[in-house]
XYZ file of C-alpha atoms in Angstrom:
259
model
C 47.579 -52.293 -100.351
C 49.484 -54.350 -97.768
C 48.822 -53.254 -94.202
C 50.812 -54.338 -91.148
C 50.080 -53.979 -87.453
C 53.196 -54.054 -85.280
C 53.500 -53.878 -81.494
C 56.410 -51.447 -81.001
C 58.544 -51.241 -77.853
C 57.298 -54.755 -77.156
C 59.038 -58.046 -76.439
C 55.827 -60.052 -76.819
C 52.401 -59.635 -78.384
C 49.888 -57.313 -76.727
C 52.651 -55.301 -75.078
C 54.023 -51.947 -76.205
C 52.222 -49.683 -78.651
C 50.470 -51.010 -81.773
C 51.008 -49.046 -84.986
C 49.592 -49.499 -88.459
C 52.119 -49.448 -91.319
C 51.566 -49.052 -95.064
C 54.601 -49.205 -97.392
C 53.388 -47.852 -100.736
C 54.781 -47.513 -104.254
C 53.299 -44.032 -104.580
C 51.398 -41.575 -102.425
C 47.653 -41.702 -102.031
C 45.679 -38.618 -101.034
C 46.000 -37.061 -97.589
C 42.257 -37.491 -97.133
C 42.490 -41.233 -97.788
C 45.434 -41.652 -95.407
C 43.501 -39.845 -92.683
C 40.440 -42.027 -93.322
C 42.569 -45.174 -93.107
C 44.075 -43.959 -89.816
C 40.599 -43.192 -88.455
C 39.318 -46.599 -89.589
C 42.287 -48.349 -87.974
C 41.690 -46.375 -84.762
C 45.246 -46.940 -83.549
C 47.181 -44.072 -82.000
C 49.258 -43.856 -85.220
C 49.233 -45.233 -88.739
C 52.464 -44.699 -90.701
C 52.678 -44.331 -94.470
C 55.994 -44.610 -96.322
C 57.157 -44.408 -99.933
C 60.712 -45.160 -101.057
C 62.390 -42.132 -102.646
C 65.898 -42.956 -103.887
C 67.861 -44.532 -101.043
C 65.529 -43.134 -98.375
C 61.880 -43.462 -97.412
C 59.504 -40.554 -97.071
C 57.560 -41.212 -93.867
C 54.346 -39.616 -92.591
C 52.309 -40.325 -89.455
C 48.556 -39.975 -88.968
C 46.517 -40.213 -85.787
C 42.776 -40.907 -86.079
C 42.294 -37.123 -86.057
C 45.181 -35.521 -87.972
C 48.731 -35.776 -89.300
C 51.445 -35.355 -86.656
C 55.027 -34.080 -86.902
C 56.835 -36.870 -85.014
C 56.035 -40.369 -83.793
C 58.490 -42.795 -82.270
C 56.613 -46.066 -82.048
C 55.260 -45.864 -85.610
C 58.779 -45.111 -86.892
C 60.076 -48.197 -85.094
C 57.168 -50.235 -86.497
C 57.861 -48.996 -90.038
C 61.551 -49.864 -89.749
C 60.575 -53.325 -88.506
C 58.291 -53.894 -91.522
C 60.893 -52.692 -94.033
C 63.676 -54.786 -92.467
C 61.554 -57.943 -92.310
C 59.372 -57.762 -95.437
C 60.908 -55.343 -97.967
C 64.703 -55.143 -97.533
C 65.713 -58.110 -95.418
C 69.454 -57.421 -95.485
C 69.199 -53.766 -94.480
C 70.781 -52.680 -91.205
C 70.113 -48.938 -91.514
C 67.031 -47.114 -92.796
C 66.828 -43.373 -93.417
C 63.477 -41.598 -93.267
C 62.697 -38.105 -94.524
C 59.968 -36.596 -92.334
C 58.345 -33.405 -91.108
C 60.935 -33.505 -88.294
C 63.876 -33.811 -90.662
C 66.010 -36.845 -91.436
C 65.546 -39.754 -89.016
C 67.873 -42.749 -89.094
C 66.984 -46.154 -87.662
C 69.746 -48.732 -87.124
C 68.918 -52.420 -86.646
C 70.985 -53.902 -83.818
C 69.947 -57.500 -83.323
C 66.377 -57.461 -82.048
C 66.521 -53.741 -81.259
C 65.798 -50.824 -83.572
C 67.724 -47.691 -82.590
C 66.118 -44.421 -83.653
C 68.001 -41.129 -83.883
C 65.615 -38.286 -82.990
C 65.977 -34.598 -82.124
C 66.422 -33.725 -78.447
C 63.617 -31.417 -77.334
C 64.179 -30.127 -73.834
C 60.963 -28.287 -72.875
C 60.855 -24.899 -71.131
C 59.721 -24.391 -67.545
C 56.054 -23.439 -67.363
C 53.671 -22.137 -64.729
C 51.502 -24.686 -62.935
C 47.801 -23.814 -62.712
C 44.943 -25.167 -60.625
C 43.304 -26.282 -63.886
C 46.295 -28.549 -64.538
C 46.119 -30.085 -61.061
C 42.399 -30.788 -61.502
C 43.001 -32.434 -64.884
C 45.793 -34.671 -63.544
C 44.266 -35.515 -60.185
C 47.700 -35.049 -58.594
C 49.924 -32.026 -57.961
C 53.172 -32.074 -59.984
C 56.447 -30.891 -58.517
C 57.625 -29.392 -61.859
C 55.916 -28.262 -65.056
C 57.375 -27.862 -68.558
C 56.033 -27.046 -72.012
C 57.384 -27.917 -75.457
C 55.180 -29.462 -78.131
C 53.508 -31.205 -75.181
C 53.013 -30.372 -71.527
C 55.375 -32.379 -69.312
C 54.760 -32.817 -65.598
C 57.298 -34.245 -63.169
C 55.593 -36.081 -60.305
C 56.973 -36.808 -56.846
C 57.167 -40.591 -57.178
C 56.629 -43.475 -59.605
C 53.433 -44.574 -57.862
C 51.878 -41.191 -58.642
C 52.505 -41.795 -62.348
C 51.067 -45.315 -62.172
C 47.961 -44.302 -60.203
C 47.169 -40.912 -61.771
C 43.438 -40.566 -62.434
C 43.201 -38.334 -65.492
C 40.202 -36.180 -66.427
C 40.511 -36.255 -70.211
C 37.885 -33.592 -70.849
C 39.879 -31.175 -68.666
C 43.143 -32.342 -70.202
C 41.890 -31.187 -73.606
C 41.715 -27.617 -72.305
C 45.414 -27.446 -71.357
C 48.198 -25.964 -73.533
C 50.261 -28.174 -75.828
C 49.391 -31.010 -78.158
C 49.647 -33.742 -75.550
C 50.396 -34.264 -71.863
C 53.057 -36.498 -70.326
C 53.778 -37.311 -66.691
C 57.057 -38.747 -65.434
C 58.953 -39.627 -62.260
C 62.157 -41.340 -61.172
C 61.738 -45.113 -61.162
C 62.930 -47.755 -58.732
C 63.424 -50.592 -61.257
C 64.198 -48.406 -64.292
C 65.789 -44.958 -64.539
C 62.483 -43.171 -65.069
C 58.851 -43.982 -65.749
C 56.117 -42.133 -67.601
C 52.651 -42.058 -69.157
C 51.446 -39.999 -72.148
C 48.027 -38.679 -73.129
C 46.716 -37.152 -76.375
C 42.951 -36.600 -76.034
C 43.143 -33.714 -78.532
C 44.124 -36.338 -81.123
C 41.394 -38.799 -80.051
C 44.019 -40.896 -78.201
C 43.306 -40.676 -74.478
C 46.409 -42.629 -73.451
C 49.235 -43.484 -75.833
C 50.519 -46.891 -74.611
C 54.183 -46.085 -75.359
C 55.127 -42.667 -76.747
C 58.555 -42.456 -78.374
C 58.314 -38.761 -79.252
C 57.641 -37.843 -75.598
C 61.067 -39.275 -74.819
C 62.619 -36.497 -76.894
C 61.648 -34.415 -73.845
C 62.234 -37.017 -71.147
C 65.747 -38.025 -72.188
C 67.462 -34.603 -71.957
C 65.539 -33.834 -68.761
C 66.423 -37.063 -66.970
C 69.988 -37.173 -68.328
C 70.582 -33.835 -66.640
C 68.691 -34.790 -63.479
C 70.297 -38.219 -63.060
C 73.762 -37.257 -64.333
C 73.900 -40.044 -66.927
C 73.436 -40.196 -70.696
C 72.326 -43.834 -71.029
C 69.054 -44.815 -69.383
C 66.294 -47.415 -69.461
C 62.733 -46.111 -69.313
C 59.381 -47.738 -68.767
C 55.998 -46.464 -69.901
C 53.425 -47.420 -67.286
C 50.338 -47.769 -69.460
C 48.173 -50.876 -69.179
C 50.134 -52.483 -72.044
C 53.511 -51.145 -70.895
C 56.737 -50.834 -72.852
C 60.497 -50.537 -72.354
C 62.707 -47.965 -74.097
C 66.505 -47.874 -74.133
C 67.544 -44.225 -74.169
C 70.703 -42.229 -74.811
C 71.440 -38.507 -75.001
C 74.001 -37.689 -77.711
C 74.563 -33.930 -77.996
C 71.454 -32.372 -79.482
C 70.033 -35.775 -80.467
C 68.466 -38.635 -78.570
C 68.681 -42.325 -79.388
C 65.650 -44.419 -78.541
C 65.777 -48.191 -78.967
C 63.159 -50.879 -78.668
C 62.057 -54.221 -80.033
C 58.922 -54.989 -82.040
C 56.530 -57.881 -82.684
C 54.269 -58.435 -85.705
C 50.570 -58.759 -84.867
C 48.886 -58.867 -88.287
C 49.214 -58.520 -92.064
C 46.166 -57.575 -94.115
C 45.149 -56.328 -97.564
C 43.370 -52.982 -97.663
C 40.875 -52.579 -100.490
C 41.499 -48.932 -101.314
C 40.066 -47.555 -104.540
C 40.721 -43.881 -105.363
């Protein structure tokens, strides 16, 4: 089985978020996909099979299957467009989160995702202890989202991951208005054995509607402030968000999988 590693939301190698990608002729077992994801030990490994004109796409962390992943979707689109269907300019994925369309626009891959504005939530002392900083606003959707006072607080947050695991939601994201970009963020998923996700596309399903309303603009540029870092071009379009980024190939390998 061919296996690709792609740095998504990256303009050069070792930036952005690495994702594993396997484009298969037919499905292998869920147990094997989970074992491959655990062996890869990347935040996500994507598996796709072509079904008619679309691809069925699934995402696995090292711990479990997940319902939505931005960077691995971008990475999968990159692999298909460069190694499987070189003349394609639009790829449609069927997923646990419905139909997702990726459009190739030059070096950028534009993903059409659902907008997921989280609900206001009560801040607790346990949350403050886990973050090491007091947020100014707290929200909960699939993940907990904390708005911090300034960009430097996002950059310098000292997270207690053991305490973070005890909080509600699947993951935790922190965000603030940025000086150079429109907004900045970091994302953490210790419950999925991913302490910090270098660049989290799905978290921007929350960030984009929030910051579009707060900043009074529908088109924004965001920066994830992980050690690797990554840039996302964002747009709010009704009840959908468009998230664009570039990608760089890191490796191609052959997996010796016998079932």
